[in-house]
Amino acid sequence: MDNNNPDTPVIFVLFGGTGDLSRRLILPALFNLFLDKQLPAAFALLVVDHNEISMADLTEHYRQGVCDHSRSGNPAEAQWRNFAQFIHSTQLELDQKEGYASLAQQLHSLAESWPQAPQIIFYMATPPALFSVIGQGLGEAGLSSDHLRTRIVVEKPLGHDLESFRNINTILGRYFEEMQIFRIDHFLGKETVQNILAMRFANPIFEPVWNRRYIDHIAITVAETLGVEQRGGYYEGAGALRDMVQNHLMQLLCLVAMEPPVAYDANDIRNKKMDVMHALRPIPYDQVPQFAVRGQYTCGWLNGAQVPGYREEVHVAPHSGTETYAALKLFVDNWRWQDVPFYLRTGKRLAAEVSEISIRFRDVPHHAFPATAGLNAQPVRLVIQIQPEQGIVLKFMAKEPGATLRLRPVNMSFNYQEAFDMPSPAAYETLLNDVMQGDATLFMRADQVESAWQLLLPVIQAWGDNPAADFPNYAAGSWGPESAHDLIARDGRSWLTPTVGTPPPCHNDC
Ligand code: BG6
């Protein structure tokens, strides 16, 4: 729930301010909030880094980041100059007490002339190993003690497994209250993801059929054409399960499966998501292969270009066992969803860039049409398109024009761009604005993250104990490994081709 006045002064303290995340996502988002007049007049961005960097270099580094990554393109000279006045920087040894005392002093001086005490946001755009160090430094310097005016923002990955997540959380929890900790999952800031709740709960027509009686299964696909780019160092220790499933895909599952909230507020929504997490059927260690499969891409062709295999990427071990693809079959054991499978899949270097949730309805109970009419009969499917297409498509059967009775699948579509003649904010804009407003609705609560790790623990352990013998097992530009096909085919179902996507080109000479 909002607990801030939008005019309250804000100091945004950016740890790891010279890193890639800051340049690519945080600065463009702050700049767009500034352009949209969403930043308070009394605002300061205090960039903290262990390296010394001149203000001129820092502002140019950020301006370039905005040019390269902002949805509003190159900033106008005057606008950038006005924004750049907010930027301050400081060098700090993150593991030394004195640094935090001087940070406290700086925060005090920045706000000295402001009419009101500021909200102070500590944003951890650093490697996760530093979350605890910085949290402790801030806490011991007394910088977290004002529970209403200070917040800490942490990015995923929150830990490497259940135990490491608990360690981070215990340390943060020593100095910050849960209401002060904002755990970012940027998928929750996407318009199309937020729209899942609007679609389900602002319309009366979906709820009556949103259950095991009408739904056969749900498939969640987050497919990327990108490889690991320059992030091999991080990705080697993460893999698709930790990088995508533990957070983004679990959040999508919760939004689709949760019960209606009583109120659109942080606690109620997060409680309803937790109910889903509680109801997820545990995966027994000795049955992991029946519920989870993994893949790693080899070289292949994408959009007409040859791309290297994962093991040839920068900072990746030549015999790496890290998965770049993961697919899971999950069940939500409650009255609404008992025995309805939720199939989740995500991977890098797949045939198309597409994220969507496909809700496949049950077949009609009785086929009244003659067999000749329904040769192409397909069960009704509702597709929530998250990206790059943004919208909702209902695929259903219609009569083809003509004297002969023939049925054909057709689409009824809602598309964001067509329906609303206005630009969508980037996910980070929404999320940073919410942090400043103290609205935690779109952030992950500790218990949710913890239960996601708990659910995946047997898979992490089984995969760790049994290195994949068949890696690499899918070609870049394909739809993933054969085992993912088998995972769903064993249930007599199949992954349906996403609503956008180009078939993989037919080359095998890489
Ligand atoms: C990040 C992952 O959280 O999400 C990346 O670390 C992934 O590996 C990215 O590429 C996908 O996000 P988006 O918004 O580009 O779909």
Short mmCIF file of C-alpha atoms and ligand atoms in Angstrom, two decimals:
data_model
loop_
_atom_site.label_atom_id
_atom_site.label_comp_id
_atom_site.label_asym_id
_atom_site.label_seq_id
_atom_site.Cartn_x
_atom_site.Cartn_y
_atom_site.Cartn_z
CA MET A 1 0.00 0.00 0.00
CA ASP A 2 1.28 3.52 -0.70
CA ASN A 3 2.65 5.06 2.44
CA ASN A 4 4.46 7.98 0.89
CA ASN A 5 3.57 11.36 -0.31
CA PRO A 6 4.97 11.63 -3.89
CA ASP A 7 6.55 14.97 -2.91
CA THR A 8 8.57 13.51 -0.07
CA PRO A 9 12.27 14.08 -0.76
CA VAL A 10 14.22 10.98 -1.79
CA ILE A 11 17.90 10.06 -1.68
CA PHE A 12 18.55 7.07 -3.90
CA VAL A 13 21.82 5.47 -2.79
CA LEU A 14 23.10 3.26 -5.56
CA PHE A 15 25.66 0.66 -4.50
CA GLY A 16 27.49 -0.82 -7.49
CA GLY A 17 26.65 2.33 -9.36
CA THR A 18 29.27 1.89 -12.07
CA GLY A 19 28.14 -1.61 -13.00
CA ASP A 20 26.15 -2.88 -15.93
CA LEU A 21 22.78 -3.11 -14.16
CA SER A 22 22.97 0.54 -13.15
CA ARG A 23 23.90 1.72 -16.62
CA ARG A 24 21.49 -0.51 -18.54
CA LEU A 25 18.38 -0.48 -16.39
CA ILE A 26 18.45 1.71 -13.31
CA LEU A 27 19.67 4.98 -14.81
CA PRO A 28 17.38 4.84 -17.86
CA ALA A 29 14.47 4.12 -15.50
CA LEU A 30 15.32 7.01 -13.15
CA PHE A 31 15.76 9.35 -16.11
CA ASN A 32 12.37 8.39 -17.56
CA LEU A 33 10.74 8.88 -14.16
CA PHE A 34 12.32 12.34 -14.17
CA LEU A 35 10.95 13.07 -17.66
CA ASP A 36 7.51 11.88 -16.54
CA LYS A 37 7.72 14.16 -13.49
CA GLN A 38 7.59 11.22 -11.12
CA LEU A 39 10.68 12.19 -9.16
CA PRO A 40 10.22 14.61 -6.27
CA ALA A 41 11.78 18.05 -6.65
CA ALA A 42 14.09 17.25 -3.73
CA PHE A 43 15.86 14.21 -5.15
CA ALA A 44 19.47 13.04 -5.04
CA LEU A 45 21.15 10.05 -6.60
CA LEU A 46 24.20 9.11 -4.56
CA VAL A 47 26.37 6.65 -6.44
CA VAL A 48 28.54 4.49 -4.22
CA ASP A 49 31.43 2.50 -5.58
CA HIS A 50 34.67 1.11 -4.27
CA ASN A 51 36.51 2.68 -7.24
CA GLU A 52 36.97 6.39 -7.52
CA ILE A 53 35.35 7.82 -10.63
CA SER A 54 35.16 11.44 -11.71
CA MET A 55 31.74 13.07 -11.92
CA ALA A 56 32.34 13.89 -15.57
CA ASP A 57 33.10 10.25 -16.41
CA LEU A 58 30.19 9.00 -14.34
CA THR A 59 27.62 11.31 -15.91
CA GLU A 60 28.88 10.51 -19.39
CA HIS A 61 28.76 6.77 -18.59
CA TYR A 62 25.12 7.19 -17.53
CA ARG A 63 24.20 9.43 -20.47
CA GLN A 64 25.52 6.75 -22.79
CA GLY A 65 23.52 4.13 -20.87
CA VAL A 66 20.38 6.19 -21.37
CA CYS A 67 21.14 6.63 -25.11
CA ASP A 68 21.64 2.89 -25.52
CA HIS A 69 18.85 1.54 -23.34
CA SER A 70 16.11 4.06 -22.60
CA ARG A 71 12.72 3.61 -24.25
CA SER A 72 12.72 7.38 -24.89
CA GLY A 73 15.97 7.34 -26.86
CA ASN A 74 18.72 9.96 -26.73
CA PRO A 75 18.11 12.57 -24.04
CA ALA A 76 17.71 16.20 -25.03
CA GLU A 77 20.71 18.26 -23.92
CA ALA A 78 18.82 20.50 -21.49
CA GLN A 79 16.84 17.67 -19.96
CA TRP A 80 19.96 15.64 -19.35
CA ARG A 81 21.71 18.66 -17.79
CA ASN A 82 18.81 19.13 -15.40
CA PHE A 83 18.79 15.48 -14.45
CA ALA A 84 22.57 15.29 -14.07
CA GLN A 85 22.36 17.87 -11.26
CA PHE A 86 20.87 15.16 -9.08
CA ILE A 87 23.91 12.90 -9.41
CA HIS A 88 26.51 12.73 -6.62
CA SER A 89 29.12 10.14 -6.01
CA THR A 90 31.21 8.73 -3.24
CA GLN A 91 33.92 6.13 -2.91
CA LEU A 92 33.51 3.59 -0.13
CA GLU A 93 35.31 0.46 1.02
CA LEU A 94 32.29 -1.74 1.53
CA ASP A 95 33.77 -3.78 4.34
CA GLN A 96 35.03 -0.86 6.43
CA LYS A 97 33.01 0.72 9.22
CA GLU A 98 34.38 4.24 8.75
CA GLY A 99 33.00 4.35 5.22
CA TYR A 100 29.43 3.98 6.48
CA ALA A 101 29.93 6.71 9.06
CA SER A 102 31.04 9.04 6.31
CA LEU A 103 28.10 7.89 4.16
CA ALA A 104 25.77 8.86 7.02
CA GLN A 105 27.43 12.27 7.09
CA GLN A 106 26.96 12.69 3.34
CA LEU A 107 23.30 11.75 3.52
CA HIS A 108 22.86 14.33 6.20
CA SER A 109 24.52 17.08 4.13
CA LEU A 110 22.53 16.24 1.01
CA ALA A 111 19.25 16.67 2.84
CA GLU A 112 20.26 19.61 5.00
CA SER A 113 18.50 22.28 2.99
CA TRP A 114 15.36 20.23 2.29
CA PRO A 115 12.13 21.15 4.04
CA GLN A 116 11.44 17.60 5.13
CA ALA A 117 13.45 14.50 6.05
CA PRO A 118 13.98 12.29 2.97
CA GLN A 119 13.15 8.69 2.24
CA ILE A 120 16.45 6.91 1.80
CA ILE A 121 16.59 4.01 -0.64
CA PHE A 122 19.67 1.77 -0.51
CA TYR A 123 19.80 -0.03 -3.84
CA MET A 124 22.10 -3.05 -4.09
CA ALA A 125 23.17 -3.19 -7.74
CA THR A 126 26.12 -5.30 -6.63
CA PRO A 127 27.02 -8.97 -6.79
CA PRO A 128 24.81 -10.83 -4.27
CA ALA A 129 27.83 -11.78 -2.18
CA LEU A 130 27.92 -8.14 -1.04
CA PHE A 131 24.28 -7.88 0.11
CA SER A 132 25.07 -9.09 3.61
CA VAL A 133 28.27 -7.04 3.90
CA ILE A 134 26.53 -3.83 2.90
CA GLY A 135 23.39 -4.62 4.91
CA GLN A 136 25.53 -5.12 7.98
CA GLY A 137 27.58 -1.96 7.31
CA LEU A 138 24.42 0.12 6.97
CA GLY A 139 22.82 -1.48 10.00
CA GLU A 140 25.79 -1.00 12.28
CA ALA A 141 26.07 2.64 11.24
CA GLY A 142 22.45 3.10 12.33
CA LEU A 143 21.37 3.78 8.75
CA SER A 144 18.51 1.28 8.78
CA SER A 145 16.94 2.22 12.07
CA ASP A 146 14.26 4.55 10.74
CA HIS A 147 11.86 1.84 9.57
CA LEU A 148 9.50 4.23 7.87
CA ARG A 149 12.09 6.24 6.00
CA THR A 150 14.74 3.77 4.90
CA ARG A 151 14.45 0.88 2.45
CA ILE A 152 16.86 -1.60 0.99
CA VAL A 153 16.42 -3.02 -2.51
CA VAL A 154 18.02 -6.32 -3.48
CA GLU A 155 18.12 -7.97 -6.87
CA LYS A 156 17.92 -11.64 -7.67
CA PRO A 157 19.65 -14.07 -7.44
CA LEU A 158 18.80 -14.10 -3.76
CA GLY A 159 21.12 -16.87 -2.77
CA HIS A 160 22.24 -19.96 -4.54
CA ASP A 161 20.00 -22.38 -2.69
CA LEU A 162 17.76 -22.50 0.34
CA GLU A 163 20.55 -22.24 2.86
CA SER A 164 22.36 -19.33 1.25
CA PHE A 165 19.06 -17.46 0.85
CA ARG A 166 18.36 -17.96 4.54
CA ASN A 167 21.81 -16.63 5.40
CA ILE A 168 21.32 -13.45 3.37
CA ASN A 169 17.90 -13.01 4.83
CA THR A 170 19.01 -13.53 8.39
CA ILE A 171 21.65 -10.84 8.08
CA LEU A 172 19.36 -8.36 6.35
CA GLY A 173 16.65 -9.19 8.88
CA ARG A 174 18.99 -8.31 11.73
CA TYR A 175 19.04 -4.67 10.63
CA PHE A 176 15.97 -4.18 8.42
CA GLU A 177 12.31 -5.00 9.03
CA GLU A 178 10.57 -7.05 6.32
CA MET A 179 8.60 -3.92 5.31
CA GLN A 180 11.92 -2.20 4.51
CA ILE A 181 13.24 -4.97 2.25
CA PHE A 182 12.23 -4.77 -1.42
CA ARG A 183 13.24 -7.88 -3.40
CA ILE A 184 13.08 -7.18 -7.09
CA ASP A 185 11.76 -9.62 -9.65
CA HIS A 186 11.58 -7.38 -12.68
CA PHE A 187 8.97 -9.59 -14.38
CA LEU A 188 6.47 -8.29 -11.83
CA GLY A 189 6.99 -4.77 -13.16
CA LYS A 190 6.01 -5.73 -16.71
CA GLU A 191 2.61 -4.34 -17.73
CA THR A 192 1.49 -7.64 -19.19
CA VAL A 193 2.34 -9.47 -15.97
CA GLN A 194 0.45 -6.95 -13.86
CA ASN A 195 -2.43 -7.32 -16.26
CA ILE A 196 -2.85 -10.99 -15.31
CA LEU A 197 -4.57 -9.93 -12.10
CA ALA A 198 -6.60 -7.25 -13.89
CA MET A 199 -7.79 -9.77 -16.46
CA ARG A 200 -8.65 -12.42 -13.88
CA PHE A 201 -10.20 -10.29 -11.18
CA ALA A 202 -11.62 -7.21 -12.90
CA ASN A 203 -13.79 -9.34 -15.19
CA PRO A 204 -16.44 -11.75 -14.02
CA ILE A 205 -16.25 -14.09 -17.02
CA PHE A 206 -12.92 -15.83 -16.40
CA GLU A 207 -13.29 -16.85 -12.79
CA PRO A 208 -16.08 -19.42 -13.28
CA VAL A 209 -13.97 -21.41 -15.77
CA TRP A 210 -10.60 -20.85 -14.07
CA ASN A 211 -10.33 -24.25 -12.44
CA ARG A 212 -9.79 -27.98 -12.89
CA ARG A 213 -13.29 -28.49 -14.21
CA TYR A 214 -12.59 -26.50 -17.39
CA ILE A 215 -8.83 -26.29 -17.67
CA ASP A 216 -6.81 -29.23 -18.95
CA HIS A 217 -3.35 -27.80 -18.33
CA ILE A 218 -1.35 -24.60 -18.24
CA ALA A 219 1.94 -24.07 -20.07
CA ILE A 220 4.28 -21.21 -19.21
CA THR A 221 7.00 -20.46 -21.75
CA VAL A 222 9.79 -17.92 -21.35
CA ALA A 223 11.96 -18.42 -24.41
CA GLU A 224 14.97 -16.27 -25.25
CA THR A 225 16.97 -16.11 -28.46
CA LEU A 226 19.91 -14.49 -26.66
CA GLY A 227 22.71 -16.63 -25.33
CA VAL A 228 24.54 -15.76 -22.14
CA GLU A 229 26.31 -12.81 -23.79
CA GLN A 230 29.04 -11.51 -21.46
CA ARG A 231 27.43 -13.02 -18.35
CA GLY A 232 29.06 -16.46 -18.53
CA GLY A 233 30.85 -15.89 -15.22
CA TYR A 234 27.58 -15.40 -13.36
CA TYR A 235 25.56 -17.88 -15.40
CA GLU A 236 27.96 -20.76 -14.89
CA GLY A 237 27.08 -20.73 -11.19
CA ALA A 238 23.39 -20.15 -11.79
CA GLY A 239 21.88 -21.94 -14.79
CA ALA A 240 18.31 -21.66 -16.04
CA LEU A 241 16.69 -23.11 -12.94
CA ARG A 242 18.12 -20.52 -10.57
CA ASP A 243 18.25 -17.66 -13.08
CA MET A 244 14.69 -17.90 -14.38
CA VAL A 245 12.53 -20.65 -12.87
CA GLN A 246 13.13 -19.95 -9.18
CA ASN A 247 11.91 -16.39 -9.61
CA HIS A 248 10.28 -15.23 -12.86
CA LEU A 249 8.45 -18.43 -13.79
CA MET A 250 7.34 -19.13 -10.22
CA GLN A 251 5.90 -15.62 -10.03
CA LEU A 252 3.96 -16.15 -13.25
CA LEU A 253 2.63 -19.44 -11.94
CA CYS A 254 1.50 -17.80 -8.70
CA LEU A 255 -0.34 -15.02 -10.54
CA VAL A 256 -2.19 -17.50 -12.72
CA ALA A 257 -3.02 -19.92 -9.94
CA MET A 258 -3.76 -17.68 -6.95
CA GLU A 259 -7.16 -17.10 -5.38
CA PRO A 260 -8.82 -13.67 -5.71
CA PRO A 261 -7.38 -11.17 -3.22
CA VAL A 262 -9.75 -9.35 -0.90
CA ALA A 263 -7.93 -6.09 -1.60
CA TYR A 264 -5.26 -5.04 -4.06
CA ASP A 265 -2.64 -4.57 -1.41
CA ALA A 266 0.82 -5.93 -0.82
CA ASN A 267 0.03 -8.24 2.03
CA ASP A 268 -3.15 -9.68 0.67
CA ILE A 269 -1.70 -10.38 -2.77
CA ARG A 270 1.46 -11.86 -1.34
CA ASN A 271 -0.56 -14.02 1.07
CA LYS A 272 -2.56 -15.40 -1.84
CA LYS A 273 0.63 -16.15 -3.76
CA MET A 274 2.03 -17.89 -0.70
CA ASP A 275 -1.06 -20.12 -0.61
CA VAL A 276 -0.08 -21.30 -4.09
CA MET A 277 3.50 -21.93 -3.00
CA HIS A 278 2.24 -23.96 -0.04
CA ALA A 279 0.06 -26.03 -2.32
CA LEU A 280 2.79 -26.90 -4.83
CA ARG A 281 3.36 -30.64 -4.74
CA PRO A 282 6.93 -31.41 -3.64
CA ILE A 283 9.14 -33.17 -6.17
CA PRO A 284 10.71 -36.28 -4.58
CA TYR A 285 14.47 -36.45 -5.11
CA ASP A 286 14.27 -39.92 -6.65
CA GLN A 287 11.55 -38.86 -9.11
CA VAL A 288 13.19 -35.69 -10.42
CA PRO A 289 13.55 -36.98 -14.02
CA GLN A 290 9.77 -37.42 -14.22
CA PHE A 291 9.18 -33.78 -13.26
CA ALA A 292 12.20 -31.80 -14.43
CA VAL A 293 14.45 -31.86 -17.47
CA ARG A 294 17.45 -29.78 -18.44
CA GLY A 295 19.29 -28.83 -21.58
CA GLN A 296 22.33 -26.99 -22.84
CA TYR A 297 22.64 -25.42 -26.29
CA THR A 298 25.20 -26.31 -28.82
CA CYS A 299 26.03 -24.14 -31.83
CA GLY A 300 23.29 -23.48 -34.32
CA TRP A 301 21.56 -20.92 -36.49
CA LEU A 302 19.40 -18.05 -35.33
CA ASN A 303 17.87 -15.39 -37.55
CA GLY A 304 20.14 -16.45 -40.40
CA ALA A 305 23.35 -16.19 -38.38
CA GLN A 306 25.50 -18.91 -36.96
CA VAL A 307 25.85 -18.70 -33.17
CA PRO A 308 28.27 -20.53 -30.87
CA GLY A 309 27.36 -23.22 -28.38
CA TYR A 310 27.19 -22.45 -24.67
CA ARG A 311 30.55 -24.07 -23.98
CA GLU A 312 32.17 -21.70 -26.50
CA GLU A 313 30.81 -18.57 -24.80
CA VAL A 314 33.08 -16.17 -22.87
CA HIS A 315 33.80 -17.22 -19.25
CA VAL A 316 32.16 -20.62 -19.72
CA ALA A 317 34.03 -23.82 -18.93
CA PRO A 318 34.72 -26.00 -22.02
CA HIS A 319 33.00 -28.96 -20.34
CA SER A 320 30.41 -26.97 -18.46
CA GLY A 321 27.50 -28.89 -16.95
CA THR A 322 25.34 -25.78 -16.46
CA GLU A 323 21.83 -25.98 -17.88
CA THR A 324 20.68 -23.25 -20.26
CA TYR A 325 17.23 -24.79 -20.55
CA ALA A 326 14.88 -26.13 -17.88
CA ALA A 327 11.38 -27.56 -18.06
CA LEU A 328 9.24 -28.64 -15.12
CA LYS A 329 5.91 -30.28 -14.50
CA LEU A 330 4.25 -29.02 -11.33
CA PHE A 331 0.95 -29.57 -9.56
CA VAL A 332 -0.92 -27.23 -7.27
CA ASP A 333 -2.66 -29.47 -4.76
CA ASN A 334 -5.80 -27.60 -3.84
CA TRP A 335 -9.50 -27.62 -4.73
CA ARG A 336 -9.08 -25.35 -7.72
CA TRP A 337 -6.15 -27.07 -9.40
CA GLN A 338 -5.93 -30.66 -8.20
CA ASP A 339 -4.28 -32.77 -10.96
CA VAL A 340 -4.08 -29.93 -13.50
CA PRO A 341 -0.45 -29.96 -14.68
CA PHE A 342 1.47 -26.71 -14.91
CA TYR A 343 4.27 -27.13 -17.46
CA LEU A 344 7.04 -24.54 -17.24
CA ARG A 345 9.86 -24.12 -19.72
CA THR A 346 12.58 -21.57 -20.25
CA GLY A 347 15.78 -21.51 -22.20
CA LYS A 348 18.41 -19.48 -23.95
CA ARG A 349 19.10 -19.55 -27.69
CA LEU A 350 15.66 -20.93 -28.48
CA ALA A 351 13.89 -20.54 -31.80
CA ALA A 352 12.02 -17.36 -30.89
CA GLU A 353 11.92 -14.62 -28.30
CA VAL A 354 8.58 -15.21 -26.67
CA SER A 355 7.09 -15.29 -23.20
CA GLU A 356 3.53 -16.45 -22.83
CA ILE A 357 1.12 -18.36 -20.64
CA SER A 358 -1.10 -20.75 -22.47
CA ILE A 359 -4.26 -21.89 -20.72
CA ARG A 360 -5.57 -24.93 -22.49
CA PHE A 361 -9.24 -25.68 -21.82
CA ARG A 362 -10.70 -29.15 -21.77
CA ASP A 363 -12.25 -30.60 -24.86
CA VAL A 364 -16.05 -30.43 -25.24
CA PRO A 365 -17.70 -33.34 -23.43
CA HIS A 366 -19.42 -34.57 -26.57
CA HIS A 367 -18.61 -34.04 -30.26
CA ALA A 368 -21.91 -33.18 -31.94
CA PHE A 369 -20.39 -32.12 -35.25
CA PRO A 370 -19.69 -34.77 -37.86
CA ALA A 371 -16.09 -35.93 -37.99
CA THR A 372 -15.70 -34.33 -41.44
CA ALA A 373 -16.44 -30.89 -39.96
CA GLY A 374 -13.98 -30.98 -37.17
CA LEU A 375 -10.85 -32.37 -38.71
CA ASN A 376 -8.94 -29.38 -37.44
CA ALA A 377 -10.72 -29.27 -34.14
CA GLN A 378 -8.57 -27.85 -31.37
CA PRO A 379 -9.53 -27.24 -27.77
CA VAL A 380 -10.02 -23.62 -26.77
CA ARG A 381 -6.88 -21.88 -25.59
CA LEU A 382 -6.36 -18.55 -23.88
CA VAL A 383 -2.91 -17.14 -24.42
CA ILE A 384 -1.55 -14.39 -22.21
CA GLN A 385 1.23 -12.81 -24.25
CA ILE A 386 3.88 -11.25 -22.05
CA GLN A 387 6.49 -10.31 -24.64
CA PRO A 388 7.35 -9.32 -27.31
CA GLU A 389 3.67 -9.45 -28.29
CA GLN A 390 1.72 -7.87 -25.48
CA GLY A 391 -1.85 -8.92 -25.19
CA ILE A 392 -4.33 -11.72 -24.78
CA VAL A 393 -5.55 -14.07 -27.49
CA LEU A 394 -8.49 -16.42 -27.23
CA LYS A 395 -8.19 -19.25 -29.73
CA PHE A 396 -11.46 -20.98 -30.39
CA MET A 397 -13.31 -22.88 -33.10
CA ALA A 398 -15.50 -21.14 -35.68
CA LYS A 399 -17.44 -22.22 -38.73
CA GLU A 400 -15.59 -21.65 -41.97
CA PRO A 401 -17.75 -19.77 -44.54
CA GLY A 402 -19.30 -22.04 -47.15
CA ALA A 403 -22.03 -24.57 -47.79
CA THR A 404 -20.02 -27.42 -46.27
CA LEU A 405 -19.84 -27.52 -42.50
CA ARG A 406 -16.23 -27.06 -41.55
CA LEU A 407 -14.72 -25.85 -38.29
CA ARG A 408 -11.51 -23.89 -38.06
CA PRO A 409 -9.55 -22.34 -35.18
CA VAL A 410 -9.72 -18.53 -35.10
CA ASN A 411 -8.37 -15.83 -32.80
CA MET A 412 -10.00 -13.12 -30.78
CA SER A 413 -7.26 -10.70 -29.72
CA PHE A 414 -6.53 -7.86 -27.40
CA ASN A 415 -3.30 -6.02 -28.09
CA TYR A 416 -1.84 -3.41 -25.75
CA GLN A 417 -0.55 -1.06 -28.44
CA GLU A 418 -3.81 -1.09 -30.38
CA ALA A 419 -6.00 -0.73 -27.31
CA PHE A 420 -4.08 1.96 -25.48
CA ASP A 421 -2.53 4.79 -27.37
CA MET A 422 0.19 5.44 -24.81
CA PRO A 423 3.67 4.11 -24.12
CA SER A 424 4.16 1.53 -21.39
CA PRO A 425 6.73 2.29 -18.72
CA ALA A 426 9.68 -0.09 -18.55
CA ALA A 427 9.43 -2.62 -15.71
CA TYR A 428 12.16 -0.87 -13.75
CA GLU A 429 10.36 2.46 -13.92
CA THR A 430 7.29 0.96 -12.29
CA LEU A 431 9.32 -0.86 -9.68
CA LEU A 432 11.58 2.05 -8.74
CA ASN A 433 8.58 4.32 -8.45
CA ASP A 434 6.91 1.77 -6.18
CA VAL A 435 10.00 1.55 -3.98
CA MET A 436 9.94 5.33 -3.58
CA GLN A 437 6.25 5.17 -2.73
CA GLY A 438 6.83 2.30 -0.29
CA ASP A 439 4.46 0.03 -2.22
CA ALA A 440 5.67 -3.57 -1.95
CA THR A 441 2.86 -5.21 -3.93
CA LEU A 442 5.12 -6.05 -6.88
CA PHE A 443 8.03 -7.30 -4.79
CA MET A 444 8.84 -10.74 -3.44
CA ARG A 445 8.30 -11.45 0.22
CA ALA A 446 10.89 -13.56 2.04
CA ASP A 447 8.58 -16.53 2.62
CA GLN A 448 7.80 -16.71 -1.10
CA VAL A 449 11.45 -16.76 -2.14
CA GLU A 450 12.18 -19.31 0.53
CA SER A 451 9.43 -21.67 -0.56
CA ALA A 452 10.52 -21.38 -4.20
CA TRP A 453 14.01 -22.53 -3.14
CA GLN A 454 12.45 -25.27 -1.04
CA LEU A 455 10.43 -26.57 -3.96
CA LEU A 456 13.44 -26.62 -6.29
CA LEU A 457 15.90 -28.02 -3.78
CA PRO A 458 15.48 -31.69 -4.78
CA VAL A 459 15.97 -30.75 -8.43
CA ILE A 460 19.08 -28.71 -7.63
CA GLN A 461 20.43 -31.60 -5.57
CA ALA A 462 19.59 -34.32 -8.07
CA TRP A 463 21.10 -32.35 -10.96
CA GLY A 464 24.17 -31.55 -8.85
CA ASP A 465 24.63 -35.20 -7.91
CA ASN A 466 24.11 -36.49 -11.45
CA PRO A 467 25.83 -34.39 -14.12
CA ALA A 468 23.96 -34.50 -17.44
CA ALA A 469 25.52 -37.14 -19.66
CA ASP A 470 23.99 -35.77 -22.86
CA PHE A 471 25.06 -32.09 -22.76
CA PRO A 472 24.96 -30.21 -25.08
CA ASN A 473 21.59 -31.60 -26.11
CA TYR A 474 19.80 -28.95 -28.16
CA ALA A 475 20.83 -26.83 -31.09
CA ALA A 476 20.72 -23.07 -30.79
CA GLY A 477 17.66 -22.00 -32.78
CA SER A 478 15.60 -25.06 -31.85
CA TRP A 479 12.83 -25.36 -29.25
CA GLY A 480 14.96 -27.19 -26.71
CA PRO A 481 15.98 -30.75 -25.93
CA GLU A 482 14.04 -33.86 -26.89
CA SER A 483 13.61 -34.69 -23.19
CA ALA A 484 11.38 -31.59 -22.79
CA HIS A 485 9.15 -32.93 -25.52
CA ASP A 486 9.04 -36.30 -23.73
CA LEU A 487 8.20 -34.66 -20.39
CA ILE A 488 4.88 -33.43 -21.71
CA ALA A 489 4.31 -36.13 -24.34
CA ARG A 490 4.25 -38.80 -21.61
CA ASP A 491 0.99 -37.16 -20.47
CA GLY A 492 -0.43 -37.26 -24.01
CA ARG A 493 0.10 -33.52 -24.47
CA SER A 494 2.51 -31.30 -26.37
CA TRP A 495 4.09 -27.88 -26.14
CA LEU A 496 2.10 -25.78 -28.54
CA THR A 497 3.97 -23.44 -30.83
CA PRO A 498 4.00 -20.02 -29.18
CA THR A 499 1.84 -17.38 -30.82
CA VAL A 500 4.88 -15.62 -32.28
CA GLY A 501 8.01 -17.29 -33.38
CA THR A 502 9.79 -18.36 -36.45
CA PRO A 503 10.52 -21.99 -37.13
CA PRO A 504 14.18 -22.84 -36.75
CA PRO A 505 16.08 -22.66 -40.03
CA CYS A 506 17.07 -26.03 -41.33
CA HIS A 507 20.88 -26.04 -41.10
CA ASN A 508 23.02 -28.70 -39.57
CA ASP A 509 26.47 -27.74 -40.74
CA CYS A 510 27.72 -25.74 -37.73
C1 BG6 B 1 17.03 -11.90 -15.95
C2 BG6 B 1 17.94 -13.08 -16.21
O1 BG6 B 1 16.51 -11.96 -14.65
O2 BG6 B 1 15.96 -11.94 -16.87
C3 BG6 B 1 18.44 -13.08 -17.62
O3 BG6 B 1 19.04 -13.02 -15.31
C4 BG6 B 1 17.30 -13.00 -18.60
O4 BG6 B 1 19.22 -14.23 -17.88
C5 BG6 B 1 16.38 -11.84 -18.24
O5 BG6 B 1 17.83 -12.83 -19.89
C6 BG6 B 1 15.13 -11.84 -19.08
O6 BG6 B 1 14.43 -10.67 -18.81
P1 BG6 B 1 13.67 -9.90 -19.96
O7 BG6 B 1 12.97 -8.78 -19.27
O8 BG6 B 1 14.70 -9.45 -20.93
O9 BG6 B 1 12.74 -10.90 -20.56
#
